[in-house]
Structure formats: structure tokens, C-alpha cells
């Protein structure tokens, strides 16, 4: 009887062929903040894009996303909602970078005939799923990067006609975006690590980013079987000084105002990692765990204490923060607008290479809206006050009200240097109806993306293991000596020449008054004729005139 | 003394028998009332039309009606919530992800489970009218559509800045009362509602329902033409006014309502009299066919689902009802027998016990 039930269970599990893992990484940062990164991964052995066979039974994979993938023939989908800006120099590199606002990039399958139509419908459907205004993504802010956004999953197609990238830097992230995001998880927010996600604490932070990444991956080294991977990530940076009453202690309850009760029963692994690399003697972790793990992530070997929720221990963690030397981020970028007035300006992008002796190339991608008209002949790239000619430039000029500028350049950064890219622009005057209801706030320009393979001090692991922690397996590692880094710059806020919106009313009043007074009087003078009019005589005179007429005597005047 | 005992026991028996009959009558009356409202589903369209931080109170107004409507049973899929600006995660908000309705920060009307369908720049006159009339582009997702039919009761709540005959959207455009009346007429002709309740909380709000001409409309406004609707109280920590007076008292009234409540529209008309609101709330019921006193609050604010059981009831009643035997309550026979034995032994003494057993 027992054998039969276990056999049945095994068959059922084999037939389902999907698994769910969750993890939380807590890393105290050198600036006194705490970086918490949640990752939820669902792996599913199925083929959404198979012809003639519709997937109809969903277990762990959310049905809304599965239907979106099959309807629009999507191969890869990456969407992120971010509030705040990641300060690379103070916090280091994030596990999964994201620009402020909303960012969506999608690789479509190469069987799609009308990519633009699919893109438009996809953005509308996603705006309904995530309660965001993604329907504002249209051709005026969509670009097709040729080299910057290569597929992160399987796929050797490099035809960038099937790639679409768009950002909405103005997009707000609030509880209404978190609610549908939580509903995509198999256990919702009722069990497992998602219990910690209380919106009042998550949004009272310096940085908040939630993302959904869907891609096809190989299940093993030889890539004999493929699976769909859905990763939901949530990165938060809590500022202890505003919420920690001054003490440098932290605990899960203080950060999230919730404690972990149990692991999600549908999860095959549920772990909490605490980064203890920096000065382990000064740290005090309670409850202490003998489980230690080491992982190489972002070019740095770090040590973690591992708490496994499926084999439960207590959930409260307390420790004083320790200060030590932070690994200086090797790649860092900034951007700002220079110039004065409302006619012209200059965009400066500054990229820092902090490696002491290695030079490496970076790919810079800039997508500027059409109303900032770039003068590409003024583009200059200087490193160490010498001209630095990019080895690859891809530029697509903007078309007014149709598409934005796209500029991609491969720049070689000399070691330990600062490279500055400048380009001048002119601000366009929009039509009266194209302004937003609050035009004096300004118009946003999306972040620049700097992508690079940065040389690593520590050898990265290229072999594939199933029990790698999720945070170190997001980006596929192709070679041992370098790791992939993507840095987003700040978005720009640019004032366009704004008309005075009360002018049409003023003009109508003034013009009508001038026409009425000026032309009206002139017309009267020209065309008015005067006639003499006799006043009618009084009654007595009229009677007298009547009698005189009868008598035949001349009338009175 | 024995007579008295007998009388009390008879009265007790009578009471025990009559209570179930009275209850079944009451249930029948309730059911009859239930079937007479005529709607099968409920929708709500809640719109806040103001932008900028100092219009915090309009977002709080809309969210408090959203909260009440959700609490009384209308699901998110049947609510179209339009907020023209984000107050909860605004950088000026000292408590992020919260919107409060009371100055002691007692009630967070934003909550943890909110779904906003139209937000920010999407709240325009064109989108609002398209939602009402149903003429949306084909790629619009379901959560952004008003998928009502001819048996839907719809609640429409508007708040923001308004004037005599218009309502301002986001400080850049306006909707006039004639446009709104025409939109409702379109909805009537396309059979998109069974009954519609229109509530507006703006200055001179009564001017917005003056021009309605479609049947089955009931309207409420927070102030008459020529009067301003006032805001309730500021909060010193947040720095702005938190709610408008009319919606504050409306929320207080709705917090007392629960899904089985029998409160009707006449109670709603009494919310916020001039002594509390300074402005005079107005209402219009001449286009509405039923008597407002018989219209329940939950007909519009809640989602009391009605299943059409008329055919089933007709089938059942056409058959001859089987006479169900009435059995007295449990323990009654035992009690009756102990009473009889007690009386017997009291009168005749215990020495006759051996004659019975």
C-alpha cells in the first residue's frame, strides 16, 4: 500500500515536471544600509511555442503569464518596476540591475510576422496584469538595440528585428504593482518568504525594485532538455538610519515587520542567505548556523550563512553592522545635462573604469526621445583628455513623432580612467496638445545602459550545477576571467519650452475686442448715412390739420 | 396550584410551536424583497480627477469609497478605479504606501490589496467616457473595461474640482454635465445598466446631474449650485487636508453598513446635513422608477449576488407540497412525562408507585 502510494506520488511529480525555489539574500552594505534580495524561480518543462498543442494545465507557473507567452510568441520577457536609483559607488553592484521607472524588453520568436503589432498588444496586456501604465509604450519610445540586449536564455538568433526595448522613466511603483506581482507566486503571500512582503515597509526604503524575468534555459550541461524559467525578483535597500532608531542592529522583524513562519509547501528549496564576508568576527548572528556557503558572484568571493526553511530553525537574525573595505565597483557611470536656457543643451555621460591595470570595452546604449534633437556631428568621446574613437557605432536618427534616437557605441576604456561622452541637442517645441497636464515638471529621458564584460579578480565558475544559489546563476557565465555587468545611469529631467496655456483664451478675447472696436467703428463711419427725421406733431395740431384739410386751407407745420 | 402549572405548560407548548412558523414568514418576506430589485451583478466606477500633492483629499475620497465597496463584496474585477495621481508612494508622503482618511492616522484606506486600473496620465475625459460607453480599443485588457450588461447595477463616484456645469480633469481639461448626460443615455440605449447611482463630491456638484434624462438614474451631490464643498481636516504631519467633509461622513455611514444590512437610500440622503457639511447635499430621484425607501444600500455598494430562482420556485410550488409531520422538539416528551409524574405523585403520594411499576 505504501509502495503503491509512493509510486503514484512519483508518477504525479514526474508528470507535473515543474519546480519552485525561493531564496532571500541579506547583505549589510558599507553605507549602513541593508540590501535584501528575494528571488523566486519556477522551472517548467513545457513548450509554449509548440504548434498545435495548447498548454492548458498550469500548476506552479502562473496562467496569466503562460497565456501571454503563447499568444504573442514571446521567447524572452524582462520587465522591471523600480522606485529610486541604485547608488553603485556606495552600495556596490546589485545582483540584478534595473533602471528607475519601468523597463520592458522582449525577444520575440522568429516565426512572428508583425513584431510591432505583437509588441503593442503585449504592452497593453501587461499593463492590465501589473496595473501599470505600460500602454504608454508605443513606437515613439521603443527601440531595437543591435548589440546591448542579447538574449539571457537559450537562443542563438541574433536578428535584432525581433527585439524590442522600452523604458518609462516616469512610472510610479506602489502597492498596486506589488499586489498582482505577489499573486503570481505559487503560494501567494501566505507562506514562504513572500510573507515578509508588507508594502508599508517595502516602500519606505531607499531603493525598491521588482521584476519578472522569463526565459528558456537548458536543464543540464549538454542541453538535452529545455525548460521555461520564470524568475521573480524583489530588491530592496533599507536605510537603517531612518527606520532603525540609530542603532546598527537589524532583524527580520525590524526590516519587514513580519517573521517567517513556514516554508512554502510547494517549494523544493527555501533558503535565506546572510552575507558575512565582511569581518566575520565583529558580526554576531543569532541564531547562529553552522551552515556556511561560498559563492562567487559579481567577481567577488563571498561567504554566506545559510538558513534552510525546509529544515527549520528560528527566523530572527540580529547582528551589529561591521565596517570594512568594500570591493570598489570596477564600472560606474553617471549622466547629466549641461547648458542653460530652453533652446540648447548638452548631454554628458561619464563612465569610470576603476580597474588598476586592465582596460576593457563597454557598450553604451542611449535612447533619447525625438523632442531632444541630437546633433551627432558634435559627439565627442574623450578619455584622459584624449580623443577615444569607438570601434563600433550604431546610430538610428529620430523621426519626429515616430521614433526616438538610438545610439550604441563600443568604447574601449583605458585602465583607471574616466571617459566622457558628450553630445549637443536642441529642444523642440511640441504641439499644444502633446504636452502633459503638468508640463512645467519637465520631460524624462530614459537611463543610458552600459553593458560590459568586466575582468574578474576571482575565477568565476562556468560549470553548471543544479544547487547553485539563485542569485549567482542569473546571468550565464561564459568564461572564467570576466563577468557580465550592466550599469544604468540616472534618468534625465529636461525642461522643454512650455507655452502659456491660457494664451488661446487671452488671444481670442483681445482679438475680438480689437476687431469689434477698431474695424466696427471704421465700418460705421464708411457705411452709415444720416436721415432727418420729423418728430410727430402733438394731438391738438393733428386735429387742427385734419379740420384744415377738410376746409381746404393750407396746413400748419 | 395544579391549574396554574397546567396553564404555564400549555403556554410554553404554544410558544414552542409558533416560533418556527413566524420565522418562515419572515424569510419569505425577505426573499420577496430580494427578488424585486432586478439586478444580477454590481459594478463600480470610481474616479479621482485631481493631480498634485495638495489634492491628496480627492484620492483619499476615492479610496475610501473603494474600500467600502470592496468590503461589501464587489470584487476587483468589477471595479474600475481611476486615480489621477499617486499619493501613497509620492516622495512627499511621510508614510509611504499609505493614504489616511482621519487625522489620527487611524484608517489606512490604501490598504495592502489595491488594484488601480487607470492611473496618472491615463485618467482623461476621453478614457472615462470610453469606459462608460464601452468603446475601447480592442487591445484594452479586461481589468480596464466596464463589462456591464442590462442587469447590472452600477455605482459611479466622481470627485475633484468642479464648477457650475463642469468637472475638471487633471487641471487641463473638463467634462460638462451635458456630455455626462449623453454618455449615460448611450449606456441606456446600449443596455449597459439596470440602475445607476451617481455620486459626486465637488464644488457645485448638483449642477452635474441637472441635465440627466435617461431612466433609472439616481444622483447625489455634496453641494448645490452656487455652494462650495469643503474639506474636512488637515493633518499636520502630512501637511494637507485628508478628506472632504461629505465623503468623510459618507465613509462613516458606510462603515456601519454590512452585507446583510437593511439601510436604504433615504438614510443615504440624510448623510452630512448642512450643520455638519456647511454645504447642502442634494439628490435627484425623479428618473428612478423605484421608491428610494425600498432601495437598499447594498444594491449599489455591495454585491449581493442574486440567483434567478423564480423558475425553480415555480416548479416546486406547482407540485402539491408534501405534508411534513411536525415533531416536537427533542427532550420535550421526556420533560412532559416527568411533569406528569411529578403532578401525580404530588397529589396521590408515593405509596401508589408500586401500582405503576
PDB file of C-alpha atoms in Angstrom, chain A residues 83-84 121 124-125 127-128 131-133 135-136 170-177 179 182-183 198-200 203-204 258 436-438, chain B residues 51-52 76 85-86 88-89 91 94 96-98 108 110-117 119 121-122 139-141 143-144 170-172:
ATOM      1  CA  UNK A  83      11.498  53.210  -7.385  1.00  0.00           C
ATOM      2  CA  UNK A  84      14.724  55.012  -6.519  1.00  0.00           C
ATOM      3  CA  UNK A 121      -0.812  44.265 -27.767  1.00  0.00           C
ATOM      4  CA  UNK A 124      -1.497  46.580 -23.247  1.00  0.00           C
ATOM      5  CA  UNK A 125      -1.975  43.122 -21.768  1.00  0.00           C
ATOM      6  CA  UNK A 127      -0.464  46.953 -18.254  1.00  0.00           C
ATOM      7  CA  UNK A 128      -3.618  45.132 -17.215  1.00  0.00           C
ATOM      8  CA  UNK A 131      -1.714  47.672 -13.011  1.00  0.00           C
ATOM      9  CA  UNK A 132       0.847  49.968 -14.617  1.00  0.00           C
ATOM     10  CA  UNK A 133       0.528  52.463 -17.459  1.00  0.00           C
ATOM     11  CA  UNK A 135       0.119  51.214 -22.586  1.00  0.00           C
ATOM     12  CA  UNK A 136       2.082  54.454 -22.958  1.00  0.00           C
ATOM     13  CA  UNK A 170       8.203  58.413 -15.015  1.00  0.00           C
ATOM     14  CA  UNK A 171       6.389  55.245 -13.956  1.00  0.00           C
ATOM     15  CA  UNK A 172       5.461  55.094 -10.273  1.00  0.00           C
ATOM     16  CA  UNK A 173       5.755  51.868  -8.323  1.00  0.00           C
ATOM     17  CA  UNK A 174       3.394  51.363  -5.419  1.00  0.00           C
ATOM     18  CA  UNK A 175       1.287  48.713  -3.700  1.00  0.00           C
ATOM     19  CA  UNK A 176      -0.942  48.388  -6.749  1.00  0.00           C
ATOM     20  CA  UNK A 177       2.027  46.943  -8.663  1.00  0.00           C
ATOM     21  CA  UNK A 179      -0.323  43.155  -5.353  1.00  0.00           C
ATOM     22  CA  UNK A 182       2.586  38.696  -5.355  1.00  0.00           C
ATOM     23  CA  UNK A 183      -0.404  36.934  -6.845  1.00  0.00           C
ATOM     24  CA  UNK A 198       4.490  44.117   3.589  1.00  0.00           C
ATOM     25  CA  UNK A 199       4.097  47.133   1.378  1.00  0.00           C
ATOM     26  CA  UNK A 200       4.357  49.742   4.138  1.00  0.00           C
ATOM     27  CA  UNK A 203       8.179  51.206   0.015  1.00  0.00           C
ATOM     28  CA  UNK A 204       9.694  53.047   2.968  1.00  0.00           C
ATOM     29  CA  UNK A 258       6.815  40.202   9.884  1.00  0.00           C
ATOM     30  CA  UNK A 436       1.269  66.504 -20.373  1.00  0.00           C
ATOM     31  CA  UNK A 437      -1.114  68.032 -17.822  1.00  0.00           C
ATOM     32  CA  UNK A 438       1.901  69.167 -15.771  1.00  0.00           C
TER      33      UNK A 438
ATOM     34  CA  UNK B  51      -3.425  65.822  -9.770  1.00  0.00           C
ATOM     35  CA  UNK B  52      -0.769  67.279  -7.417  1.00  0.00           C
ATOM     36  CA  UNK B  76     -11.679  43.955  -8.023  1.00  0.00           C
ATOM     37  CA  UNK B  85      -2.057  60.971  -9.273  1.00  0.00           C
ATOM     38  CA  UNK B  86      -0.148  58.837  -6.881  1.00  0.00           C
ATOM     39  CA  UNK B  88       0.710  56.811  -1.471  1.00  0.00           C
ATOM     40  CA  UNK B  89       4.201  56.483  -2.926  1.00  0.00           C
ATOM     41  CA  UNK B  91       8.002  61.418  -2.286  1.00  0.00           C
ATOM     42  CA  UNK B  94       5.925  60.871   5.214  1.00  0.00           C
ATOM     43  CA  UNK B  96       4.827  55.689   2.137  1.00  0.00           C
ATOM     44  CA  UNK B  97       2.265  53.245   0.808  1.00  0.00           C
ATOM     45  CA  UNK B  98      -0.465  54.724   2.999  1.00  0.00           C
ATOM     46  CA  UNK B 108      -5.319  53.498   6.008  1.00  0.00           C
ATOM     47  CA  UNK B 110      -4.997  52.440   0.644  1.00  0.00           C
ATOM     48  CA  UNK B 111      -4.606  49.040   2.226  1.00  0.00           C
ATOM     49  CA  UNK B 112      -2.489  46.132   1.147  1.00  0.00           C
ATOM     50  CA  UNK B 113      -4.575  44.776  -1.688  1.00  0.00           C
ATOM     51  CA  UNK B 114      -5.403  47.605  -4.033  1.00  0.00           C
ATOM     52  CA  UNK B 115      -5.591  47.446  -7.821  1.00  0.00           C
ATOM     53  CA  UNK B 116      -5.682  50.700  -9.676  1.00  0.00           C
ATOM     54  CA  UNK B 117      -6.832  50.334 -13.268  1.00  0.00           C
ATOM     55  CA  UNK B 119      -3.545  55.885 -13.121  1.00  0.00           C
ATOM     56  CA  UNK B 121      -1.961  60.477 -17.239  1.00  0.00           C
ATOM     57  CA  UNK B 122      -4.417  57.792 -18.270  1.00  0.00           C
ATOM     58  CA  UNK B 139      -6.298  45.546 -27.101  1.00  0.00           C
ATOM     59  CA  UNK B 140      -7.572  47.004 -23.818  1.00  0.00           C
ATOM     60  CA  UNK B 141      -7.264  44.419 -21.045  1.00  0.00           C
ATOM     61  CA  UNK B 143      -9.426  44.934 -15.931  1.00  0.00           C
ATOM     62  CA  UNK B 144      -9.785  48.279 -17.709  1.00  0.00           C
ATOM     63  CA  UNK B 170      -6.128  66.946 -14.062  1.00  0.00           C
ATOM     64  CA  UNK B 171      -6.135  70.730 -14.341  1.00  0.00           C
ATOM     65  CA  UNK B 172      -6.052  70.607 -18.108  1.00  0.00           C
TER      66      UNK B 172
END
